[in-house]
PDB file of C-alpha atoms in Angstrom:
ATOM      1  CA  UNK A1082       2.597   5.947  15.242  1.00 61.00           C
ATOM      2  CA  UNK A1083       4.661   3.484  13.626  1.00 69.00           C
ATOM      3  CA  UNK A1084       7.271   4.018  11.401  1.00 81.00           C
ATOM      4  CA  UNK A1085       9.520   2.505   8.808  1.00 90.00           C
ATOM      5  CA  UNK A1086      12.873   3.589   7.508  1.00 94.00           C
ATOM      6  CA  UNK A1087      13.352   2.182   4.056  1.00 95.00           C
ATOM      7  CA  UNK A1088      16.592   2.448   1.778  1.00 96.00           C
ATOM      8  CA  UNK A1089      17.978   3.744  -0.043  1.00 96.00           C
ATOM      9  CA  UNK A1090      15.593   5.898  -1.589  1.00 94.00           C
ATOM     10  CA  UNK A1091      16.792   5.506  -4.587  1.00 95.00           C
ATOM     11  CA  UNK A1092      18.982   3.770  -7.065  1.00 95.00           C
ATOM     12  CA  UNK A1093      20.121   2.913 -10.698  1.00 93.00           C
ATOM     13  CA  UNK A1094      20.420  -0.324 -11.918  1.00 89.00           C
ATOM     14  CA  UNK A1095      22.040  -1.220 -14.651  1.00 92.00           C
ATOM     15  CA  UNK A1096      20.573  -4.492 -16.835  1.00 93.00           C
ATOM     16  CA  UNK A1097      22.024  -7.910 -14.663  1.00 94.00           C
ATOM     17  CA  UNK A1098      23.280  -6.306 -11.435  1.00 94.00           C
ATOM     18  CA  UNK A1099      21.476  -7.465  -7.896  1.00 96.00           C
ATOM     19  CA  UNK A1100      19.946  -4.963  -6.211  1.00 95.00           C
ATOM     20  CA  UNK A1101      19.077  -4.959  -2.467  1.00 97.00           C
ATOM     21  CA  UNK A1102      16.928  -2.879  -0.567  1.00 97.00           C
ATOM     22  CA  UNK A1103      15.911  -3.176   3.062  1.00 97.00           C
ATOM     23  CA  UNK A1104      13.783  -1.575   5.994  1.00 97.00           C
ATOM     24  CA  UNK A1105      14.073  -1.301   9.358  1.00 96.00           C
ATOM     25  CA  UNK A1106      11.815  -0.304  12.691  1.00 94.00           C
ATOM     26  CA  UNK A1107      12.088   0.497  16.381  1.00 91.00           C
ATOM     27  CA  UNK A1108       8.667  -1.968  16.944  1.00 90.00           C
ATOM     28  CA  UNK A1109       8.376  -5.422  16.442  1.00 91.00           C
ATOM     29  CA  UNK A1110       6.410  -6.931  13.399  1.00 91.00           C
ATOM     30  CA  UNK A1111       4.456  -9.863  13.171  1.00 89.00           C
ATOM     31  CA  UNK A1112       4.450 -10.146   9.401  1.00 92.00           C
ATOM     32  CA  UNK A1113       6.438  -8.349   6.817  1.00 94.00           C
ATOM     33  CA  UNK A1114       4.940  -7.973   3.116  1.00 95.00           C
ATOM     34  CA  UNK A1115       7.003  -6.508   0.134  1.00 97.00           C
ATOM     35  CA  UNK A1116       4.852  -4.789  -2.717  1.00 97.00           C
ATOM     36  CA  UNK A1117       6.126  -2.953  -6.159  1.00 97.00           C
ATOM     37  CA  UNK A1118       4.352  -0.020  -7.751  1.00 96.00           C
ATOM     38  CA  UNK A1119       4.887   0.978 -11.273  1.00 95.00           C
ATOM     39  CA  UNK A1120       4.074   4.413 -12.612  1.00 90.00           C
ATOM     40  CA  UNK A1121      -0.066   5.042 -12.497  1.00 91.00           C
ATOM     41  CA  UNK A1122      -0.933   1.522 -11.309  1.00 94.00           C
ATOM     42  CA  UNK A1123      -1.484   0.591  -7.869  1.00 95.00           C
ATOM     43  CA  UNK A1124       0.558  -1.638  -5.415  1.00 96.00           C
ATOM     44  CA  UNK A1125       1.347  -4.967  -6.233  1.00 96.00           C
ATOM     45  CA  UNK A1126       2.278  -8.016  -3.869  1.00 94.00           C
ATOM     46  CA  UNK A1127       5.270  -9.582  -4.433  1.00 96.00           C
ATOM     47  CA  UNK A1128       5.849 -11.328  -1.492  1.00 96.00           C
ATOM     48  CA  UNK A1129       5.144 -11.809   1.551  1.00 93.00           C
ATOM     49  CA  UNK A1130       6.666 -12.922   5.159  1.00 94.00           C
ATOM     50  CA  UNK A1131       4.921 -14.287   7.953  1.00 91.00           C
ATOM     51  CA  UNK A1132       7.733 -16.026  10.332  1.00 92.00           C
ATOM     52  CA  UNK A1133      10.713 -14.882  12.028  1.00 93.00           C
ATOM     53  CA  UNK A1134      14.327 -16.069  10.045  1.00 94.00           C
ATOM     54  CA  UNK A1135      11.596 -16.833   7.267  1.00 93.00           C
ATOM     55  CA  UNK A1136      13.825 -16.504   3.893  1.00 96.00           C
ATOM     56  CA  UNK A1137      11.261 -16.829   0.525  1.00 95.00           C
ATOM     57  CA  UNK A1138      11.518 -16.435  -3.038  1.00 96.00           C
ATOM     58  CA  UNK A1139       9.873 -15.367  -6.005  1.00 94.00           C
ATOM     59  CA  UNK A1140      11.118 -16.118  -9.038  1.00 96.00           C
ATOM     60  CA  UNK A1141      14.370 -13.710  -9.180  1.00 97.00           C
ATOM     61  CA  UNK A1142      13.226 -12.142  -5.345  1.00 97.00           C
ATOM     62  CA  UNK A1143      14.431 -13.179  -2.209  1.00 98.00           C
ATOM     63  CA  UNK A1144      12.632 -11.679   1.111  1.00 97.00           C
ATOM     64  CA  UNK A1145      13.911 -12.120   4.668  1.00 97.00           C
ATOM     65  CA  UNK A1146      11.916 -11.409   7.706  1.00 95.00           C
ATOM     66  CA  UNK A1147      14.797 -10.480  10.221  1.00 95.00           C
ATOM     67  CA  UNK A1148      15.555 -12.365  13.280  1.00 95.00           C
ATOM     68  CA  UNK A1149      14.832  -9.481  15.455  1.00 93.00           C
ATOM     69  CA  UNK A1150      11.212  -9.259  14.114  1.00 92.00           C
ATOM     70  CA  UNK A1151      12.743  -5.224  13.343  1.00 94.00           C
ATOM     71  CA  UNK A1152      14.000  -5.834  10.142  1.00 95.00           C
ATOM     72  CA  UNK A1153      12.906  -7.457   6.258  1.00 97.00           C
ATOM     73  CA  UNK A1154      15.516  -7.201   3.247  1.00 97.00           C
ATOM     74  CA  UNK A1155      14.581  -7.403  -0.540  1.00 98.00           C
ATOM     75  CA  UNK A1156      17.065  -8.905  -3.194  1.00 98.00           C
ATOM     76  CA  UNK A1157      16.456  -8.581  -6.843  1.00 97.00           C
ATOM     77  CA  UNK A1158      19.325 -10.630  -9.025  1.00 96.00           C
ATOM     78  CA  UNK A1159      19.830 -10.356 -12.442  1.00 95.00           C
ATOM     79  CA  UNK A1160      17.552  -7.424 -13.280  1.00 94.00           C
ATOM     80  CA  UNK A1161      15.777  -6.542 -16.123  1.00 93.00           C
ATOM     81  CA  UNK A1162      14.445  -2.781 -17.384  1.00 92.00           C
ATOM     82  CA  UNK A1163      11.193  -4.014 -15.875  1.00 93.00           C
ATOM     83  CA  UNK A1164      12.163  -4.548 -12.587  1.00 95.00           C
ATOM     84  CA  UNK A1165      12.030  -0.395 -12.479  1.00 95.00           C
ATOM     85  CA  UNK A1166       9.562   1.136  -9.954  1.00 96.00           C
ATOM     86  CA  UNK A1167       9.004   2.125  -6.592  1.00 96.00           C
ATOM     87  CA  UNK A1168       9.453  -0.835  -3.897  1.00 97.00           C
ATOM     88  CA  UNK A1169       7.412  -0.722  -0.536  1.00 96.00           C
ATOM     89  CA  UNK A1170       8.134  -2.420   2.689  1.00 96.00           C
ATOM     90  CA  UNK A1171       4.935  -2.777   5.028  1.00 95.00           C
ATOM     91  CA  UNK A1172       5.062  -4.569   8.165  1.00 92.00           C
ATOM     92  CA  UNK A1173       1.594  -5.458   9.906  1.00 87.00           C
ATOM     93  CA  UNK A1174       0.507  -3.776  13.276  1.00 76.00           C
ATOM     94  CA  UNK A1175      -2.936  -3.274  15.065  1.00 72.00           C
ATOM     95  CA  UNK A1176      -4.902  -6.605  13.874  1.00 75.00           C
ATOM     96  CA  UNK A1177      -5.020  -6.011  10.019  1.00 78.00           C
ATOM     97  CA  UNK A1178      -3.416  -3.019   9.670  1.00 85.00           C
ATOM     98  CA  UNK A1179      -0.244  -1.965   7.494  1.00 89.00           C
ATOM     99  CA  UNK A1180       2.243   0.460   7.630  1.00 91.00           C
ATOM    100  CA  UNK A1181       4.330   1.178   4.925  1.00 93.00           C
ATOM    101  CA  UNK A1182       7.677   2.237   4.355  1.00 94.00           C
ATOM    102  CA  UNK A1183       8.441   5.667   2.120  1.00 93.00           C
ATOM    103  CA  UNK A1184       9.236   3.346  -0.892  1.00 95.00           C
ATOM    104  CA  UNK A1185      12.825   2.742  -2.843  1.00 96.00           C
ATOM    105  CA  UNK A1186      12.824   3.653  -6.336  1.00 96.00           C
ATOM    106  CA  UNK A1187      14.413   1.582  -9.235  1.00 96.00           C
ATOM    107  CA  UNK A1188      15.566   3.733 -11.827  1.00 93.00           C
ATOM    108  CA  UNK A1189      17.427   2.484 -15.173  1.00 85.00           C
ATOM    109  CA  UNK A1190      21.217   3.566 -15.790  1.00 82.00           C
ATOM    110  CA  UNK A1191      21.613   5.369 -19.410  1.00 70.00           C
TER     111      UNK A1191
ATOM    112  CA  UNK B 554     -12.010 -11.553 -11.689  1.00 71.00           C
ATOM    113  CA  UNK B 555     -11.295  -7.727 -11.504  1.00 81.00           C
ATOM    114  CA  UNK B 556     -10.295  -7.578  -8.102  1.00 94.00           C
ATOM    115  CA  UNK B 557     -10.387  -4.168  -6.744  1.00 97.00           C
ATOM    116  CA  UNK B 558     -12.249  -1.615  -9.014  1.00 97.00           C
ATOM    117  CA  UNK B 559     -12.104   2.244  -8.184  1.00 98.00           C
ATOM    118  CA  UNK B 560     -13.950   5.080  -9.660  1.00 97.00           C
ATOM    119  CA  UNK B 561     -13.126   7.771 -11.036  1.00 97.00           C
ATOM    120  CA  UNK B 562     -10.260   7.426 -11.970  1.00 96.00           C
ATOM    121  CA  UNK B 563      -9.151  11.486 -12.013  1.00 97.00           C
ATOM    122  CA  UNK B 564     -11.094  14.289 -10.559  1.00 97.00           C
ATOM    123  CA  UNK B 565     -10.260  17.835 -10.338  1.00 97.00           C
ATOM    124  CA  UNK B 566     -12.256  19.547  -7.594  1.00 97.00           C
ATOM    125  CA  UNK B 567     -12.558  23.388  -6.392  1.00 98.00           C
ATOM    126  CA  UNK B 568     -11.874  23.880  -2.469  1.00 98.00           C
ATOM    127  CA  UNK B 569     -15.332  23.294  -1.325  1.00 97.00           C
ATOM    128  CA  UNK B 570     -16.680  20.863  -3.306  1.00 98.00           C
ATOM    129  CA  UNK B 571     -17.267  17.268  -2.366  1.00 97.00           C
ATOM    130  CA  UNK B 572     -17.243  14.136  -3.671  1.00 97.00           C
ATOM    131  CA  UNK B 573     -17.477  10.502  -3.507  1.00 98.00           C
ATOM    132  CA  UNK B 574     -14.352   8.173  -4.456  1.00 98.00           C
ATOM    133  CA  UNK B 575     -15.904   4.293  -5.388  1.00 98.00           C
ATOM    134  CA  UNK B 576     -14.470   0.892  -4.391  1.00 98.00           C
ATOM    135  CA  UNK B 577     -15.561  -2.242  -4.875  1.00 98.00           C
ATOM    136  CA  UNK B 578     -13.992  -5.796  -4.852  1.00 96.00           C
ATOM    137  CA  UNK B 579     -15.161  -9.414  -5.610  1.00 95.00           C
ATOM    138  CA  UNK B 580     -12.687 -11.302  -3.777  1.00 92.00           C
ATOM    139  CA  UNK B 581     -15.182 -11.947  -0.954  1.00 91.00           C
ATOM    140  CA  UNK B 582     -12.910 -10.475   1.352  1.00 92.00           C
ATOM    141  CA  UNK B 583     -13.801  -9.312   4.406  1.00 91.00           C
ATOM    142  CA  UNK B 584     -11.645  -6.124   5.176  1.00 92.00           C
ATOM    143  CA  UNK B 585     -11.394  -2.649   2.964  1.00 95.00           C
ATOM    144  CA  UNK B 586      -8.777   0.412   3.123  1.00 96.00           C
ATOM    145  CA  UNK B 587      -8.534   3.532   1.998  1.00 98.00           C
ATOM    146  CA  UNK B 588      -5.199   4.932   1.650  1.00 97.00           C
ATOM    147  CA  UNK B 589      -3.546   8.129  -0.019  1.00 97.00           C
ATOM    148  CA  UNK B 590       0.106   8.332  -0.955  1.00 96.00           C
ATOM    149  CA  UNK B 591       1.839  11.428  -1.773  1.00 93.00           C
ATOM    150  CA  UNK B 592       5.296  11.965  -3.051  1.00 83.00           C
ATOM    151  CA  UNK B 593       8.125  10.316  -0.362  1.00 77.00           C
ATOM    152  CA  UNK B 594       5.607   9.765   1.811  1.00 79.00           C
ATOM    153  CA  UNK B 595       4.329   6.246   1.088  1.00 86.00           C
ATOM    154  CA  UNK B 596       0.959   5.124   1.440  1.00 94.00           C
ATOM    155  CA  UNK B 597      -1.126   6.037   4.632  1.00 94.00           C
ATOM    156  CA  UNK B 598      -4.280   4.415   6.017  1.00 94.00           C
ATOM    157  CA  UNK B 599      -7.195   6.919   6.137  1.00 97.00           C
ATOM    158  CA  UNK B 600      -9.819   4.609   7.136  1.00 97.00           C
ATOM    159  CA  UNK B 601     -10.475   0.757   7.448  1.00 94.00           C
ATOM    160  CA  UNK B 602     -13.206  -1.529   7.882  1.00 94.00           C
ATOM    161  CA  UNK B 603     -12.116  -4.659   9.016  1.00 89.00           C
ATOM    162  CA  UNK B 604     -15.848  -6.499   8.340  1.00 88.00           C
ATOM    163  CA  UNK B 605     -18.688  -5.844   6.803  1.00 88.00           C
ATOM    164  CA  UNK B 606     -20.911  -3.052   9.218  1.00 89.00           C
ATOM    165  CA  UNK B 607     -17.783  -1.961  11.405  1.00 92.00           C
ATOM    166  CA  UNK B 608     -15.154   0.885  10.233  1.00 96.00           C
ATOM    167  CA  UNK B 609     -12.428   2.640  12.074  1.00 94.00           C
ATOM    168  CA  UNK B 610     -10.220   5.448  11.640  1.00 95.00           C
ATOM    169  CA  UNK B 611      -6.177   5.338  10.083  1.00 93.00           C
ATOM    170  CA  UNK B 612      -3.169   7.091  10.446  1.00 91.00           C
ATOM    171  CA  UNK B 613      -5.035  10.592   9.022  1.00 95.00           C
ATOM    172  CA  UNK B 614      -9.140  10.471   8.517  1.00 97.00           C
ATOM    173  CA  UNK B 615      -9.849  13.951   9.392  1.00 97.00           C
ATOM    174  CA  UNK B 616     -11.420  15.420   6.675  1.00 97.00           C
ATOM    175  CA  UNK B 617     -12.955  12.388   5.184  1.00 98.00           C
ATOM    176  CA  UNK B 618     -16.147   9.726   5.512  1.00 97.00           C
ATOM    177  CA  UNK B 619     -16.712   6.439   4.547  1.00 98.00           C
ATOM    178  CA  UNK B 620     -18.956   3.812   4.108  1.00 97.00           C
ATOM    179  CA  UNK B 621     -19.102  -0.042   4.053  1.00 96.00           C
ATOM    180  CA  UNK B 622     -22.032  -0.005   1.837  1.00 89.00           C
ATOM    181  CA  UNK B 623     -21.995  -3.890   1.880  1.00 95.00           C
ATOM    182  CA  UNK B 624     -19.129  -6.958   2.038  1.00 95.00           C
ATOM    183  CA  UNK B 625     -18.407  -5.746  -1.668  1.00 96.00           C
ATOM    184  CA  UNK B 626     -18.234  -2.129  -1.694  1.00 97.00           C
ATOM    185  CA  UNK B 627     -16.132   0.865   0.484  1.00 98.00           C
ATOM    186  CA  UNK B 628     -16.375   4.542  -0.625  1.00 98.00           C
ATOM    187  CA  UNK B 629     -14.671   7.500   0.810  1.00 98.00           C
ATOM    188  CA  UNK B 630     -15.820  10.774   0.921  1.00 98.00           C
ATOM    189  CA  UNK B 631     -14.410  14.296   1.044  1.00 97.00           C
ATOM    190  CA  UNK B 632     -17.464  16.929   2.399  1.00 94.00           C
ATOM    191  CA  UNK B 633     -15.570  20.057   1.667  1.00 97.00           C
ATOM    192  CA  UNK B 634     -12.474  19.506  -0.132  1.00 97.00           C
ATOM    193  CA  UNK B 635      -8.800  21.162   0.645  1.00 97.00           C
ATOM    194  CA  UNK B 636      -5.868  21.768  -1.484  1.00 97.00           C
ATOM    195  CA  UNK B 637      -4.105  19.389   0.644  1.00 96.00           C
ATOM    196  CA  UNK B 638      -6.404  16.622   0.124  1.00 97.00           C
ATOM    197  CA  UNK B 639      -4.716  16.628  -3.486  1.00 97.00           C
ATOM    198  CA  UNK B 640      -3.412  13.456  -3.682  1.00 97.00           C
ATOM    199  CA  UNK B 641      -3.682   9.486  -5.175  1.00 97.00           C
ATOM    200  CA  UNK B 642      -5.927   7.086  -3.761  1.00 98.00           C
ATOM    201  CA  UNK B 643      -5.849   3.878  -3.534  1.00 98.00           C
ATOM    202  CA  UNK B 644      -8.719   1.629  -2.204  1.00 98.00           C
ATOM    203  CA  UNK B 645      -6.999  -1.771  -0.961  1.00 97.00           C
ATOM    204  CA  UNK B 646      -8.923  -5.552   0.525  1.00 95.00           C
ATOM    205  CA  UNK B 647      -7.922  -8.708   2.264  1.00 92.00           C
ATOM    206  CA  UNK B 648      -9.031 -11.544   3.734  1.00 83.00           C
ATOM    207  CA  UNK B 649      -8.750 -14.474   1.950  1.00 59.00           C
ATOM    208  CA  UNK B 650      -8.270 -17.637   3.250  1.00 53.00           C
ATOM    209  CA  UNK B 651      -5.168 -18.459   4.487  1.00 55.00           C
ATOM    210  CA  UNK B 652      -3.426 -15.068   3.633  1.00 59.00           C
ATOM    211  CA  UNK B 653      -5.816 -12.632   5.684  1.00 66.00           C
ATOM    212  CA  UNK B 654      -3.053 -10.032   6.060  1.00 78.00           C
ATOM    213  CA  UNK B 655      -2.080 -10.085   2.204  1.00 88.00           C
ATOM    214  CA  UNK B 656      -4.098  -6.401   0.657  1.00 92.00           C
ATOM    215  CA  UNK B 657      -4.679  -5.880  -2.839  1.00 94.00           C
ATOM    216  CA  UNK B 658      -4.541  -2.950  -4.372  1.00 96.00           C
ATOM    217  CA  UNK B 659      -6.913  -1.230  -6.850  1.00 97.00           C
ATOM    218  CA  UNK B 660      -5.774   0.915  -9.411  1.00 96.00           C
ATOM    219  CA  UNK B 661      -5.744   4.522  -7.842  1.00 97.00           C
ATOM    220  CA  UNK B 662      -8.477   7.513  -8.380  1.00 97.00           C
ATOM    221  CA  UNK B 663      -5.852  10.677  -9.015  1.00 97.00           C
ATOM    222  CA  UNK B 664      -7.488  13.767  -7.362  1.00 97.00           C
ATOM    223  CA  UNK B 665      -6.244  17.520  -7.991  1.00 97.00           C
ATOM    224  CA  UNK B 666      -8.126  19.960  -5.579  1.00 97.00           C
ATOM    225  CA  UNK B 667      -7.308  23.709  -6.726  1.00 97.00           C
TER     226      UNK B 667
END
C-alpha cells in the first residue's frame, strides 16, 4: 500500500525556536493535509494543501505541498508549550481516502 | 455542533467477546472512517463508507464489521475480539462543501482486549 516517511520522529522544542517537520513518498499525491493530536483527543486539522508549489499559513504554520507532488513540509515559528503533540502528515489516495504518516512528536525541553 | 461523537469511550473486553464501537456526526457529510492507531504506527483505515448505503474495506478490516446505519451514523464491530485488536479508535467524516477531502476526527473509544 502506500506509505509515508515522516520526520523526525521526534523532537524538543524549547519556548520560541521554529520547528520543521516534513514527509515524504515514492507515489504522487493529489492533496496533502497536516493534522495535530494532543494526548487522549483525536486528530485535529490544521491545514490543509490541495495544489502543487501551494505554500499556506495558519496563524504561526506554514505548509508546502512539494513541487514533485512527493513531498509536504510543516513549519511552526515561535513556539509555545502548547504547540506539544504528535504531528501527522496524510496525503490523499484512492478517491477519499487518507494515508497517514507515523506522526512527529513535539516534546518540551526542561 | 458536536461534530463527530463516539461511544464508549473505554472498553475492556475478554478475547471472545464482541462489541459495538458508536459514531455519529451532524455535519451532513457524506463519507465515514474508521481508523485505529497504535503506538508509531499512525492511524490506519479499517473501513470506509464513502455515501450513505455503500462501504468498503481499508488498509486492515479483517476482523471487524460495520454499518452505515444512515447519512448520520457508522459503527464498527468486533465479533470475537483479539488481544491485538487492543488499540484507539477513532471514527473520522468529510464531505463538506468545498473541502470534501478535509476528515474530522471524533474523540477516540480506547479499547483494552485481555
Amino acid at each position: 500500500g502506500q506509505q509515508l516517511n515522516q520526520s523526525p520522529q521526534s523532537m524538543f522544542i524549547q519556548e520560541g525556536e521554529d520547528v520543521s517537520m516534513n514527509c515524504t513518498s515514492s507515489s504522487i499525491f493529489n492533496t496533502w493535509l497536516w493534522y495535530k493530536q494532543d494526548p487522549g483527543e483525536g486528530p485535529v486539522l490544521l491545514i490543509a494543501l490541495y495544489k502543487a508549489g501551494e505554500l499556506t499559513s495558519n496563524g504561526r504554520l506554514t505548509a508546502q505541498f512539494g513541487i514533485t507532488r512527493k513531498d509536504s513540509f510543516l513549519n511552526i515559528s515561535a513556539s509555545i508549550p502548547s504547540d506539544v503533540g504528535i504531528y501527522f502528515c496524510a496525503g490523499q489516495w484512492q478517491g477519499n481516502k487518507l494515508v497517514f504518516g507515523a506522526g512527529t512528536i513535539l516534546r518540551v525541553k526542561s | 455542533n458536536a461534530g463527530v461523537t463516539q461511544t464508549p469511550k473505554f472498553q475492556v473486553l475478554k478475547t471472545g467477546q464482541s462489541m459495538t464501537l458508536q459514531c455519529a456526526q451532524d455535519m451532513n457529510h457524506n463519507s465515514m472512517y474508521w481508523y485505529r492507531q497504535d503506538p508509531g504506527m499512525g492511524l490506519r483505515l479499517i473501513y470506509y463508507s464513502a455515501s450513505e448505503g455503500t462501504t468498503d474495506k481499508g488498509e486492515v478490516p479483517n476482523g471487524y464489521n460495520v454499518s452505515r446505519l444512515n447519512k448520520r451514523e457508522f459503527s464498527l464491530r468486533l465479533e470475537s475480539a483479539a488481544p491485538s485488536q487492543t488499540s484507539v479508535y477513532f471514527c473520522a467524516s468529510s464531505g463538506g462543501q468545498g473541502s470534501k477531502l478535509e476528515q474530522y476526527f471524533g474523540p477516540g473509544t480506547r479499547l483494552t482486549v485481555t
